[in-house]
Coordinates of C-alpha atoms in Angstrom, one line a residue:
X929 CA -25.8 -16.4 -9.1
X930 CA -25.4 -15.9 -12.9
X931 CA -29.1 -14.9 -12.8
X932 CA -28.5 -12.3 -10.2
X933 CA -24.8 -11.0 -11.8
X934 CA -27.0 -10.3 -15.0
X935 CA -29.9 -8.5 -13.0
X936 CA -27.4 -6.5 -11.6
X937 CA -25.8 -5.5 -14.9
X938 CA -29.2 -5.1 -16.7
X939 CA -30.4 -2.6 -13.7
X940 CA -26.9 -0.6 -13.4
X941 CA -27.2 0.1 -17.5
X942 CA -30.3 1.5 -17.0
X943 CA -29.4 3.7 -13.8
X944 CA -26.3 5.1 -16.4
X945 CA -29.0 5.6 -18.9
X946 CA -31.2 7.5 -17.1
X947 CA -28.3 9.3 -15.8
X948 CA -27.3 10.3 -19.0
X949 CA -30.9 11.4 -20.4
X950 CA -31.0 13.1 -17.1
X951 CA -27.7 15.5 -18.4
X952 CA -29.1 15.7 -21.8
X953 CA -32.8 16.7 -21.2
X954 CA -31.5 19.4 -18.4
X955 CA -32.5 21.7 -17.5
X956 CA -36.0 20.8 -18.4
X957 CA -37.7 23.1 -16.3
X958 CA -37.4 26.7 -14.2
X959 CA -33.9 26.9 -12.3
X960 CA -34.0 28.9 -9.6
X961 CA -31.1 30.5 -8.1
X962 CA -31.3 31.9 -3.9
X963 CA -30.2 35.1 -3.3
X964 CA -29.7 35.3 0.3
X965 CA -29.9 39.7 0.5
X966 CA -33.0 42.3 -0.7
X967 CA -33.5 43.1 -4.3
X968 CA -31.7 45.8 -5.3
X969 CA -28.1 45.3 -3.9
X970 CA -25.2 44.2 -5.5
X971 CA -25.8 40.1 -5.0
X972 CA -29.4 40.4 -6.5
X973 CA -28.0 42.8 -9.3
X974 CA -25.3 40.7 -10.6
X975 CA -27.6 37.5 -10.5
X976 CA -30.3 39.2 -12.3
X977 CA -28.0 40.3 -15.2
X978 CA -25.8 36.9 -15.2
X979 CA -29.3 34.7 -15.6
X980 CA -30.0 35.6 -18.7
X981 CA -26.2 34.8 -20.2
X982 CA -26.6 31.5 -18.5
X983 CA -29.7 30.6 -19.7
X984 CA -28.0 31.0 -22.9
X985 CA -25.1 29.5 -23.0
X986 CA -27.4 26.0 -21.5
X987 CA -29.5 26.5 -24.3
X988 CA -32.7 24.6 -24.7
X989 CA -34.8 27.3 -23.5
X990 CA -33.1 27.0 -20.3
X991 CA -35.3 29.3 -17.9
X992 CA -33.8 31.2 -14.9
X993 CA -36.0 32.4 -11.6
X994 CA -34.5 34.6 -9.0
X995 CA -36.0 34.4 -5.4
X996 CA -34.4 36.7 -2.8
X997 CA -34.4 35.0 0.7
X998 CA -33.0 37.9 2.9
X999 CA -31.9 37.4 6.2
X1000 CA -29.2 36.6 9.1
X1001 CA -26.7 38.5 7.2
X1002 CA -27.3 36.2 4.0
X1003 CA -27.1 32.9 6.4
X1004 CA -31.0 32.0 5.4
X1005 CA -30.4 32.2 1.7
X1006 CA -27.4 30.1 1.5
X1007 CA -28.5 27.3 4.6
X1008 CA -31.7 26.8 1.4
X1009 CA -29.3 26.2 -1.1
X1010 CA -26.8 23.9 1.0
X1011 CA -29.7 21.7 2.4
X1012 CA -31.3 21.5 -1.6
X1013 CA -32.0 18.8 -3.1
X1014 CA -28.6 18.5 -5.9
X1015 CA -30.3 18.3 -8.9
X1016 CA -29.3 21.0 -10.5
X1017 CA -32.7 23.0 -10.1
X1018 CA -31.4 25.2 -6.8
X1019 CA -28.5 27.1 -7.5
X1020 CA -27.6 30.4 -5.0
X1021 CA -25.4 33.3 -4.6
X1022 CA -22.3 32.8 -2.8
X1023 CA -20.3 36.0 -0.8
X1024 CA -16.8 35.5 -0.2
X1025 CA -15.2 36.5 3.0
X1026 CA -19.2 37.0 3.8
X1027 CA -20.6 33.5 3.1
X1028 CA -17.7 31.3 5.1
X1029 CA -17.7 34.3 7.8
X1030 CA -20.9 33.1 8.6
X1031 CA -19.6 29.4 9.6
X1032 CA -17.3 31.3 11.9
X1033 CA -19.1 33.4 14.0
X1034 CA -22.1 31.7 14.5
X1035 CA -23.5 28.1 14.1
X1036 CA -24.3 27.3 10.5
X1037 CA -25.5 24.5 9.0
X1038 CA -23.0 23.9 6.4
X1039 CA -19.6 24.4 6.0
X1040 CA -17.2 24.5 2.6
X1041 CA -17.8 20.9 1.5
X1042 CA -21.7 21.2 1.3
X1043 CA -21.3 23.0 -2.0
X1044 CA -20.4 22.5 -5.6
X1045 CA -18.4 25.5 -7.2
X1046 CA -19.8 26.7 -9.8
X1047 CA -18.5 30.4 -10.6
X1048 CA -17.2 33.6 -9.2
X1049 CA -17.8 36.0 -11.2
X1050 CA -17.3 39.8 -9.5
X1051 CA -14.9 41.2 -7.6
X1052 CA -16.3 44.5 -5.9
X1053 CA -14.6 46.8 -3.9
X1054 CA -15.4 48.5 -1.0
X1055 CA -16.4 52.4 -0.9
X1056 CA -17.2 54.9 2.4
X1057 CA -20.0 57.0 1.5
X1058 CA -21.8 59.9 3.9
X1059 CA -24.8 61.7 3.9
X1060 CA -24.9 65.5 1.8
X1061 CA -24.6 68.2 4.5
X1062 CA -23.8 66.3 7.2
X1063 CA -20.1 67.5 7.0
X1064 CA -18.2 64.5 6.8
X1065 CA -17.1 64.9 3.1
X1066 CA -13.6 63.5 3.9
X1067 CA -12.0 61.0 5.1
X1068 CA -10.3 62.7 7.3
X1069 CA -12.9 64.7 9.2
X1070 CA -14.5 61.0 9.1
X1071 CA -11.6 59.8 11.0
X1072 CA -11.6 62.6 12.9
X1073 CA -14.8 62.8 14.1
X1074 CA -14.8 59.1 15.0
X1075 CA -11.8 59.5 17.7
X1076 CA -13.0 62.6 19.1
X1077 CA -16.6 61.0 19.5
X1078 CA -16.4 57.0 20.3
X1079 CA -19.3 55.4 18.9
X1080 CA -21.5 58.6 17.8
X1081 CA -20.3 57.6 14.4
X1082 CA -23.1 55.2 12.8
X1083 CA -22.5 53.1 10.1
X1084 CA -24.9 51.1 8.1
X1085 CA -23.9 48.0 6.5
X1086 CA -25.3 45.0 4.3
X1087 CA -24.5 42.5 7.5
X1088 CA -22.4 41.3 9.8
X1089 CA -19.2 39.1 8.8
X1090 CA -19.2 40.2 5.3
X1091 CA -17.2 42.3 3.4
X1092 CA -18.4 45.6 5.0
X1093 CA -17.9 44.6 8.3
X1094 CA -14.2 43.2 7.4
X1095 CA -13.6 46.6 5.9
X1096 CA -14.4 48.2 9.2
X1097 CA -12.9 46.4 11.3
X1098 CA -9.8 47.2 9.2
X1099 CA -10.1 50.8 9.2
X1100 CA -11.1 50.9 13.2
X1101 CA -7.7 48.7 13.5
X1102 CA -5.6 51.1 11.4
X1103 CA -6.9 54.6 12.7
X1104 CA -7.7 53.5 16.3
X1105 CA -11.4 55.3 15.5
X1106 CA -14.8 53.4 17.2
X1107 CA -18.0 53.3 15.1
X1108 CA -21.4 52.0 16.3
X1109 CA -22.6 49.4 13.6
X1110 CA -26.2 49.3 12.0
X1111 CA -27.0 46.2 9.9
X1112 CA -29.5 46.0 8.1
X1113 CA -31.1 42.9 5.5
X1114 CA -28.7 43.8 2.3
X1115 CA -27.1 47.1 1.1
X1116 CA -30.3 48.7 -0.7
X1117 CA -31.7 49.1 2.3
X1118 CA -28.8 50.3 4.2
X1119 CA -27.9 53.2 1.2
X1120 CA -31.6 54.0 1.8
X1121 CA -31.0 54.6 5.3
X1122 CA -27.8 56.4 4.6
X1123 CA -29.8 58.8 2.1
X1124 CA -32.6 59.7 4.3
X1125 CA -29.9 60.5 7.2
X1126 CA -30.4 57.7 10.0
X1127 CA -27.3 56.7 9.6
X1128 CA -23.8 58.9 9.2
X1129 CA -22.1 56.7 7.1
X1130 CA -22.2 53.3 5.2
X1131 CA -19.6 51.3 4.2
X1132 CA -20.6 49.4 0.4
X1133 CA -19.4 48.6 -3.2
X1134 CA -19.0 50.6 -5.5
X1135 CA -21.4 48.8 -7.8
X1136 CA -24.0 49.8 -4.8
X1137 CA -23.7 53.6 -5.3
X1138 CA -22.6 54.1 -9.1
X1139 CA -25.6 55.6 -9.6
X1140 CA -26.2 57.6 -6.7
X1141 CA -23.2 59.5 -6.8
X1142 CA -24.9 63.1 -6.5
X1143 CA -26.9 62.2 -3.6
X1144 CA -23.8 60.9 -1.6
X1145 CA -20.0 61.4 -0.6
X1146 CA -17.8 59.1 -1.9
X1147 CA -15.0 59.3 0.6
X1148 CA -12.9 56.9 -1.3
X1149 CA -12.5 53.1 -2.9
X1150 CA -10.6 50.2 -1.2
X1151 CA -8.4 49.3 -3.8
X1152 CA -4.7 49.0 -4.7
X1153 CA -5.3 51.3 -8.1
X1154 CA -7.8 53.7 -8.9
X1155 CA -11.1 51.6 -10.5
X1156 CA -11.7 51.4 -14.3
X1157 CA -15.5 53.0 -12.8
X1158 CA -15.0 55.5 -10.8
X1159 CA -11.2 57.1 -12.3
X1160 CA -11.9 60.4 -10.5
X1161 CA -12.4 58.9 -7.1
X1162 CA -9.6 58.5 -5.0
X1163 CA -7.9 54.6 -3.0
X1164 CA -7.7 54.9 0.6
X1165 CA -4.3 54.5 -0.4
X1166 CA -3.7 57.9 -2.3
X1167 CA -5.1 59.4 0.8
X1168 CA -3.0 58.0 3.9
X1169 CA -5.1 54.6 4.7
X1170 CA -3.9 51.7 3.4
X1171 CA -7.6 49.8 3.3
X1172 CA -7.8 46.8 0.8
X1173 CA -11.2 45.2 0.4
X1174 CA -13.9 43.9 -1.1
X1175 CA -16.8 41.3 -2.2
X1176 CA -16.7 38.7 -4.1
X1177 CA -19.5 37.3 -5.6
X1178 CA -20.6 33.9 -7.7
X1179 CA -22.7 30.7 -8.0
X1180 CA -23.1 27.7 -5.8
X1181 CA -25.0 24.3 -6.3
X1182 CA -25.3 22.0 -3.2
X1183 CA -22.8 19.2 -3.0
X1184 CA -23.0 16.2 -5.0
X1185 CA -24.6 17.5 -8.5
X1186 CA -24.4 14.8 -11.3
X1187 CA -21.2 15.3 -13.1
X1188 CA -22.6 15.8 -16.0
X1189 CA -25.0 18.5 -15.1
X1190 CA -22.1 19.9 -13.2
X1191 CA -19.6 19.7 -16.0
X1192 CA -22.7 21.8 -18.4
X1193 CA -23.4 24.2 -15.7
X1194 CA -19.4 25.6 -15.6
X1195 CA -19.5 25.5 -19.5
X1196 CA -21.8 28.0 -18.8
X1197 CA -20.0 30.2 -16.7
X1198 CA -16.6 29.9 -18.1
X1199 CA -18.2 31.1 -21.4
X1200 CA -19.1 34.9 -19.0
X1201 CA -15.5 36.0 -19.3
X1202 CA -15.6 36.0 -23.4
X1203 CA -18.7 37.9 -23.7
X1204 CA -18.3 41.1 -25.0
X1205 CA -22.1 41.7 -24.3
X1206 CA -22.3 40.4 -20.4
X1207 CA -19.0 42.6 -19.8
X1208 CA -20.9 45.3 -21.5
X1209 CA -24.2 44.4 -19.2
X1210 CA -21.9 44.6 -16.0
X1211 CA -20.0 47.2 -16.5
X1212 CA -23.4 49.3 -17.1
X1213 CA -24.2 48.1 -13.2
X1214 CA -20.5 49.0 -12.7
X1215 CA -19.8 45.6 -11.3
X1216 CA -16.4 44.9 -11.9
X1217 CA -16.0 41.1 -13.4
X1218 CA -13.4 38.3 -12.1
X1219 CA -14.5 34.9 -13.3
X1220 CA -13.3 32.1 -11.4
X1221 CA -14.6 28.4 -11.6
X1222 CA -14.9 25.1 -10.2
X1223 CA -11.5 23.7 -8.3
X1224 CA -9.9 27.1 -8.5
X1225 CA -13.7 28.8 -7.4
X1226 CA -13.7 26.4 -4.3
X1227 CA -9.2 26.6 -3.5
X1228 CA -10.4 30.7 -3.5
X1229 CA -13.0 29.9 -1.0
X1230 CA -10.7 28.2 1.8
X1231 CA -7.7 31.0 1.1
X1232 CA -10.7 33.5 2.3
X1233 CA -11.7 31.2 4.8
X1234 CA -8.6 31.8 6.6
X1235 CA -8.9 35.0 6.1
X1236 CA -12.0 35.5 8.2
X1237 CA -10.9 33.0 10.3
X1238 CA -7.4 35.3 11.2
X1239 CA -10.2 38.2 11.5
X1240 CA -12.6 36.5 13.9
X1241 CA -9.7 35.8 16.2
X1242 CA -8.0 39.8 16.2
X1243 CA -11.6 40.9 16.8
X1244 CA -14.6 39.9 18.4
X1245 CA -18.0 40.1 16.1
X1246 CA -19.4 41.9 18.9

């Protein structure tokens, strides 16, 4: 019996030592960050802008590789993260409220407890944009047209069940106007379709149109107060439509991440907010930074899940 106990003790000590060595050596190979949307969209830009700074704070020659897995409104990518080995070498972007809406409007192979929550990084407000020369160059004209011809105004957006879709639902509820949704596999193809005249209107995020204001009519921003990234752009509230909406974007890992690895990743993400170079890099892409880490990020996810559930109960997705 004593020999058995001694054997178990030695085995346990070896396992603990191996775990400590793993955390100390982490990362010793490239870390893959899965983005559930196409390259060039707001989530992709956020991930690629953030990656070099996380590499810096992880140290030891850390390398992050961004992999785009678009499809099913981001569900394919985030499911890949939820079902990956929890070893710290697969991370993923995580959009709110969209990723939690995926668990409400369809079957999903993940839920709120499928992830280790690392950090929200961006809170990116929605904007409504229209094509140049289309005549719908104000929010009043847009609403008037959609009321006069229900369903005639087509709306390009990155996905169903995400912040863009929430924004449209709120707009319809507030105004009684009816639109026809044309979903895409990310905001970049939605924006391209709008600029090509294939849809009449788009609901995007401010970071996704910052460089395209000469080619598009930006009708307003869905914030309480004017955005620092577009101070000349009026809010919808200023124009008589009480629209407040946006996309929160951050990073998760699979549930069950070793605690030492989780702590090392959290420490890297927590340093972003105080990094002036990071703030400037995000400002250059018109991404409003709002860093929320760890348990606070998970709590925020729960709050936005409740919001998504409320919208689902009030309005069918299809």
